[in-house]
């Protein structure tokens, strides 16, 4: 079976973790500080705050900006549910704007329509590793004096006009095993604001900057040195992984150029795409998925139900239709693109899809 995602853990990570375990200092310590510094440098931001998941990074980012009850945050319904959940955690209201159909990210015109006096932030998602339109997002945010919080959980190292995603506003990254780099579970908040970073550090540790002095309600969102040790090794490998993902994607797109009934991923002007997912569209999605799976090729659907259609969000009263997201959720299919694929794997995938499209 060719898996749709596969984390790459080698001796270097095992050695780094063993070193931490042998040291006896296994909670948040020097490794976390080192990882934060390296990640901040990599992304061209002043501060990075490590937490224990991408969800925690989004949650802490919103709280560190003082977002809460009565506030609205405009975000995409075509994402993993954690994007909108992080807004609900704070007591604020997620407001969905529909996406544009090429890169599946927030449509700036539709975002503009959703802005009200209660809107505090826009939260674009750099879905599949492709940057959202950050020119438009930044213009909107500046024009309407809104915060920009980027869900960069799928887009480590992606750039928009040469600038890393997660450095336009406050960024949130995930290091879940299937992401472009991993710490097992983990996340990171990125910001140029010292104030936001300091507040996020307090939120991460029970609202405390000084031991046993609690100035606000916080949580336990800390990363361990065990995870940070993995992250330091993975960060060194990230650009190599990304180059491999991009080569794999290029080969897939070239190979599939004459296959009918499918649309390959677009790369918009000014964007670098780090291909967390290589996601095609086809009106016969379920048929193609079954065909590929029967030939030993794993696929994924990201995501089969847009967030506003999830049962919990229906209960909350999200009844507006988001036609572009809903159509995308019926048509998207992610193919294997991870760095461990061999040339033969890619050939097999290409040939299977061409065979399928020739017979449909
Ligand atoms: C993975 C992911 C998250 C959540 O990250 P976790 O580390 O799993 O908590 C949030 N948003 C998006 C778009 C993601 O892909």
Coordinates of C-alpha atoms and ligand atoms in Angstrom, one line a residue:
X1 CA 0.0 0.0 0.0
X2 CA 1.3 3.5 -0.9
X3 CA 0.3 5.5 2.2
X4 CA -1.2 9.0 1.7
X5 CA 1.0 10.3 4.6
X6 CA 4.1 8.9 6.4
X7 CA 6.2 10.7 9.1
X8 CA 9.9 10.3 8.6
X9 CA 11.7 9.5 11.9
X10 CA 15.4 8.4 11.6
X11 CA 18.2 7.7 14.0
X12 CA 18.9 11.4 14.5
X13 CA 15.5 11.9 16.1
X14 CA 15.8 8.7 18.2
X15 CA 19.3 9.8 19.4
X16 CA 18.0 13.4 20.2
X17 CA 15.1 12.0 22.3
X18 CA 17.3 9.4 24.1
X19 CA 19.6 12.3 25.1
X20 CA 16.7 14.1 26.7
X21 CA 15.5 11.0 28.4
X22 CA 18.9 10.2 29.8
X23 CA 19.3 13.8 31.1
X24 CA 16.3 13.3 33.4
X25 CA 14.9 16.7 32.5
X26 CA 12.0 15.8 30.4
X27 CA 9.4 18.6 30.7
X28 CA 9.7 22.1 29.2
X29 CA 13.3 23.2 29.4
X30 CA 16.3 24.2 27.3
X31 CA 15.4 22.1 24.2
X32 CA 12.1 24.0 24.0
X33 CA 13.9 27.4 24.2
X34 CA 16.3 26.3 21.5
X35 CA 13.5 25.0 19.3
X36 CA 11.6 28.3 19.7
X37 CA 14.6 30.3 18.7
X38 CA 15.4 28.2 15.7
X39 CA 11.8 28.2 14.5
X40 CA 11.5 32.0 14.9
X41 CA 14.7 32.5 12.9
X42 CA 13.5 30.1 10.2
X43 CA 10.3 32.0 9.8
X44 CA 11.8 35.5 10.0
X45 CA 9.8 36.5 13.1
X46 CA 11.0 37.9 16.5
X47 CA 9.3 35.4 18.7
X48 CA 8.1 31.8 18.7
X49 CA 6.2 30.2 21.5
X50 CA 6.1 26.4 21.6
X51 CA 2.9 24.7 22.7
X52 CA 1.6 21.1 22.7
X53 CA -0.6 21.2 19.5
X54 CA -1.5 23.4 16.6
X55 CA -5.0 23.7 18.1
X56 CA -3.3 25.1 21.3
X57 CA -1.3 27.5 19.1
X58 CA -4.5 28.9 17.5
X59 CA -6.2 29.1 20.9
X60 CA -3.3 30.9 22.6
X61 CA -2.9 33.3 19.6
X62 CA -6.6 34.4 19.9
X63 CA -6.4 34.7 23.7
X64 CA -3.1 36.6 23.6
X65 CA -4.8 39.1 21.4
X66 CA -7.6 39.5 23.9
X67 CA -10.3 37.9 21.7
X68 CA -13.3 36.6 23.6
X69 CA -17.0 36.9 24.2
X70 CA -18.8 39.3 21.9
X71 CA -16.0 39.3 19.3
X72 CA -16.2 37.8 15.8
X73 CA -13.4 36.1 13.9
X74 CA -13.8 35.6 10.2
X75 CA -12.4 32.3 9.0
X76 CA -12.7 29.5 6.4
X77 CA -15.3 26.7 6.7
X78 CA -13.1 24.6 4.4
X79 CA -10.5 23.5 7.0
X80 CA -9.9 21.1 9.8
X81 CA -12.4 21.7 12.6
X82 CA -9.8 22.9 15.0
X83 CA -9.6 26.2 13.1
X84 CA -13.1 27.3 14.0
X85 CA -13.1 25.4 17.4
X86 CA -10.2 27.6 18.6
X87 CA -12.5 30.6 18.2
X88 CA -15.3 28.9 20.1
X89 CA -12.9 28.0 23.0
X90 CA -12.4 31.8 23.6
X91 CA -16.1 32.5 23.8
X92 CA -15.9 34.5 20.5
X93 CA -18.0 33.7 17.4
X94 CA -16.5 32.1 14.3
X95 CA -18.0 33.8 11.2
X96 CA -17.5 31.8 8.0
X97 CA -16.7 33.4 4.6
X98 CA -16.6 31.1 1.6
X99 CA -13.4 30.2 -0.3
X100 CA -12.1 30.8 -3.8
X101 CA -12.1 27.6 -5.9
X102 CA -8.4 27.5 -7.1
X103 CA -6.3 27.4 -3.9
X104 CA -9.3 26.8 -1.5
X105 CA -8.5 29.8 0.7
X106 CA -10.6 32.6 2.0
X107 CA -12.1 34.8 -0.8
X108 CA -11.2 38.4 0.2
X109 CA -14.4 39.8 -1.3
X110 CA -16.5 37.4 0.7
X111 CA -14.5 38.2 3.8
X112 CA -15.2 41.9 3.3
X113 CA -18.9 41.2 3.2
X114 CA -18.8 39.6 6.6
X115 CA -17.0 42.4 8.5
X116 CA -19.2 43.9 11.2
X117 CA -18.4 46.3 14.1
X118 CA -17.8 43.1 16.2
X119 CA -15.2 41.7 13.9
X120 CA -11.8 41.5 15.7
X121 CA -9.7 39.3 13.5
X122 CA -9.4 37.6 10.1
X123 CA -8.1 34.1 10.3
X124 CA -7.0 32.8 6.9
X125 CA -5.9 29.1 6.5
X126 CA -3.0 28.3 4.3
X127 CA -4.7 25.1 3.2
X128 CA -2.7 22.1 1.8
X129 CA 0.5 24.2 2.1
X130 CA -0.6 26.9 -0.4
X131 CA -0.6 30.5 1.0
X132 CA -3.8 32.4 1.2
X133 CA -4.0 35.8 -0.6
X134 CA -2.0 37.7 2.0
X135 CA -1.9 41.0 0.0
X136 CA -5.7 41.1 0.2
X137 CA -5.8 39.8 3.7
X138 CA -3.3 42.4 4.9
X139 CA -5.1 45.2 3.1
X140 CA -8.4 44.2 4.6
X141 CA -6.9 44.0 8.1
X142 CA -5.1 47.3 7.8
X143 CA -8.1 49.1 6.3
X144 CA -10.6 47.8 8.9
X145 CA -8.1 47.7 11.8
X146 CA -8.4 44.0 12.3
X147 CA -6.0 41.4 13.6
X148 CA -4.5 38.8 11.3
X149 CA -4.2 35.4 12.7
X150 CA -2.8 32.8 10.3
X151 CA -3.7 29.1 10.5
X152 CA -0.3 27.9 9.1
X153 CA -0.8 24.4 10.5
X154 CA -0.3 22.9 7.0
X155 CA 2.2 25.3 5.5
X156 CA 5.6 25.2 7.2
X157 CA 8.1 27.1 5.0
X158 CA 5.5 28.3 2.4
X159 CA 6.0 31.8 1.2
X160 CA 3.9 34.6 -0.2
X161 CA 5.9 37.1 -2.3
X162 CA 9.0 35.7 -0.6
X163 CA 7.8 36.1 2.9
X164 CA 7.1 33.1 5.2
X165 CA 3.5 32.4 6.1
X166 CA 2.9 32.9 9.8
X167 CA 5.0 36.1 9.7
X168 CA 2.3 38.4 8.3
X169 CA 0.2 38.4 11.5
X170 CA 0.3 36.0 14.4
X171 CA 0.9 32.5 13.1
X172 CA -0.1 29.0 14.4
X173 CA 1.8 25.9 13.3
X174 CA 1.1 22.2 14.0
X175 CA 3.7 19.5 14.4
X176 CA 1.3 16.5 14.2
X177 CA 2.9 13.4 12.7
X178 CA 1.4 13.8 9.2
X179 CA 2.3 17.5 8.9
X180 CA 5.4 18.7 6.9
X181 CA 7.5 18.4 10.1
X182 CA 6.6 16.8 13.4
X183 CA 7.4 16.7 17.1
X184 CA 4.8 13.8 17.6
X185 CA 2.2 16.2 19.0
X186 CA 3.1 19.9 19.1
X187 CA 2.5 23.4 17.9
X188 CA 4.1 26.8 17.7
X189 CA 2.9 30.4 17.8
X190 CA 4.9 33.0 15.8
X191 CA 4.7 36.8 16.2
X192 CA 6.8 40.0 16.0
X193 CA 5.1 41.4 19.0
X194 CA 6.9 41.0 22.4
X195 CA 3.6 41.6 24.2
X196 CA 1.7 38.9 22.3
X197 CA 4.6 36.4 22.9
X198 CA 4.8 37.2 26.6
X199 CA 1.0 36.8 27.0
X200 CA 1.1 33.6 25.1
X201 CA 3.8 32.3 27.4
X202 CA 1.6 33.0 30.4
X203 CA -1.4 31.4 28.8
X204 CA 0.7 28.3 28.1
X205 CA 1.6 28.1 31.8
X206 CA -1.5 28.6 34.0
X207 CA -1.5 32.4 33.5
X208 CA 1.8 32.7 35.3
X209 CA 5.0 34.5 34.4
X210 CA 6.5 34.0 37.9
X211 CA 6.0 30.7 39.7
X212 CA 2.8 30.6 41.8
X213 CA 1.8 34.1 40.8
X214 CA -1.2 33.8 38.6
X215 CA -2.3 37.1 36.8
X216 CA -4.8 35.6 34.5
X217 CA -6.6 32.4 33.6
X218 CA -4.2 30.2 31.7
X219 CA -3.9 26.6 30.7
X220 CA -1.3 23.9 30.5
X221 CA -0.3 24.0 26.8
X222 CA 3.4 23.3 27.3
X223 CA 5.6 21.4 25.0
X224 CA 8.1 18.9 26.4
X225 CA 11.9 18.8 25.8
X226 CA 11.3 15.3 24.3
X227 CA 9.1 16.8 21.6
X228 CA 11.3 19.8 21.1
X229 CA 14.3 17.5 20.6
X230 CA 12.4 15.9 17.7
X231 CA 11.4 19.3 16.4
X232 CA 15.0 20.6 16.3
X233 CA 16.1 17.7 14.1
X234 CA 13.0 17.9 11.9
X235 CA 13.4 21.7 11.4
X236 CA 16.9 21.0 10.0
X237 CA 15.4 18.6 7.5
X238 CA 12.3 20.7 6.6
X239 CA 13.7 22.4 3.5
X240 CA 14.9 19.0 2.2
X241 CA 11.4 17.5 2.8
X242 CA 9.8 20.4 1.1
X243 CA 12.0 20.2 -2.0
X244 CA 11.0 16.5 -2.2
X245 CA 7.3 17.2 -1.8
X246 CA 7.6 19.9 -4.5
X247 CA 9.4 17.5 -6.9
X248 CA 6.8 14.9 -6.3
X249 CA 4.0 17.4 -7.0
X250 CA 5.7 18.5 -10.2
X251 CA 6.0 15.0 -11.4
X252 CA 2.3 14.3 -10.6
X253 CA 1.1 17.4 -12.4
X254 CA 3.3 16.7 -15.5
X255 CA 2.2 13.1 -15.5
X256 CA -1.5 13.9 -15.1
X257 CA -1.6 16.7 -17.6
X258 CA -3.5 14.7 -20.2
X259 CA -5.7 12.8 -17.8
X260 CA -9.4 13.8 -18.3
X261 CA -12.0 14.4 -15.6
X262 CA -9.5 15.8 -13.0
X263 CA -8.1 19.2 -12.0
X264 CA -4.6 19.3 -10.6
X265 CA -3.6 21.8 -7.8
X266 CA -2.9 25.4 -8.9
X267 CA 0.1 27.5 -7.7
X268 CA -1.0 31.1 -7.7
X269 CA 1.3 34.0 -8.7
X270 CA 3.7 35.0 -5.9
X271 CA 3.1 31.8 -3.9
X272 CA 5.4 28.9 -3.0
X273 CA 3.3 25.8 -2.3
X274 CA 4.9 23.3 0.2
X275 CA 2.4 20.5 -0.7
X276 CA 1.3 19.3 2.7
X277 CA -1.4 17.8 0.5
X278 CA -1.5 17.2 -3.3
X279 CA -5.2 17.6 -3.7
X280 CA -6.9 17.2 -7.1
X281 CA -10.6 17.8 -7.9
X282 CA -12.9 15.5 -9.7
X283 CA -16.7 15.2 -9.9
X284 CA -16.3 11.4 -9.6
X285 CA -14.2 11.6 -6.5
X286 CA -15.5 8.6 -4.6
X287 CA -15.2 6.4 -7.7
X288 CA -11.6 7.5 -8.2
X289 CA -10.7 7.0 -4.5
X290 CA -12.2 3.4 -4.6
X291 CA -10.3 2.7 -7.9
X292 CA -7.0 3.9 -6.4
X293 CA -7.5 2.1 -3.1
X294 CA -8.2 -1.2 -4.9
X295 CA -4.8 -0.7 -6.6
X296 CA -2.9 -0.2 -3.3
X297 CA -2.9 3.6 -3.5
X298 CA -4.0 5.4 -0.4
X299 CA -5.9 8.7 -0.7
X300 CA -7.4 11.2 1.7
X301 CA -10.4 13.6 1.7
X302 CA -9.6 17.0 3.2
X303 CA -12.3 17.6 4.2
X304 CA -15.5 15.6 3.4
X305 CA -17.7 17.9 5.6
X306 CA -17.1 21.7 5.7
X307 CA -17.0 23.0 9.3
X308 CA -20.4 24.8 9.1
X309 CA -22.0 21.5 8.1
X310 CA -20.6 19.6 11.1
X311 CA -23.4 18.4 13.5
X312 CA -22.1 20.6 16.3
X313 CA -22.0 23.7 14.2
X314 CA -25.5 22.9 12.9
X315 CA -26.6 22.8 16.5
X316 CA -25.1 26.2 17.0
X317 CA -27.2 27.5 14.1
X318 CA -24.8 27.8 11.2
X319 CA -27.4 27.4 8.5
X320 CA -25.9 29.7 5.8
X321 CA -24.9 27.9 2.6
X322 CA -21.2 28.1 1.6
X323 CA -21.6 26.7 -2.0
X324 CA -17.9 26.7 -3.0
X325 CA -16.8 24.9 0.1
X326 CA -19.6 22.5 -0.1
X327 CA -18.8 21.7 -3.8
X328 CA -15.1 21.3 -2.9
X329 CA -15.8 18.9 -0.1
X330 CA -17.6 16.7 -2.6
X331 CA -14.8 16.9 -5.2
X332 CA -11.4 17.0 -3.5
X333 CA -9.1 14.0 -3.3
X334 CA -5.6 14.1 -1.8
X335 CA -3.0 11.8 -3.4
X336 CA 0.3 10.7 -1.8
X337 CA 3.0 13.4 -2.2
X338 CA 5.1 12.8 1.0
X339 CA 8.9 12.8 0.8
X340 CA 9.3 9.1 1.1
X341 CA 7.6 8.2 -2.2
X342 CA 9.8 6.5 -4.8
X343 CA 9.8 7.3 -8.5
X344 CA 8.0 3.9 -9.1
X345 CA 5.3 4.9 -6.6
X346 CA 4.6 8.2 -8.5
X347 CA 4.5 6.3 -11.8
X348 CA 2.1 3.8 -10.4
X349 CA -0.2 6.6 -9.1
X350 CA 0.0 8.5 -12.5
X351 CA -0.7 5.4 -14.5
X352 CA -3.6 4.3 -12.4
X353 CA -5.3 7.7 -12.7
X354 CA -4.7 7.8 -16.4
X355 CA -6.2 4.4 -16.7
X356 CA -9.2 5.4 -14.6
X357 CA -9.8 8.6 -16.6
X358 CA -9.5 6.8 -19.9
X359 CA -12.3 4.4 -18.8
X360 CA -14.6 7.0 -17.4
Ligands
LIG1 C1 -3.6 20.0 11.9 C2 -4.4 21.2 11.8 C3 -4.8 21.9 13.0 C4 -4.6 21.4 14.4 O1 -3.3 21.0 14.7 P1 -3.2 19.9 15.8 O2 -1.7 19.9 16.0 O3 -3.7 18.6 15.3 O4 -3.9 20.4 17.0 C5 -5.4 23.2 12.8 N1 -5.7 23.6 11.6 C6 -5.3 23.0 10.4 C7 -5.6 23.6 9.1 C8 -4.7 21.8 10.5 O5 -4.3 21.1 9.4

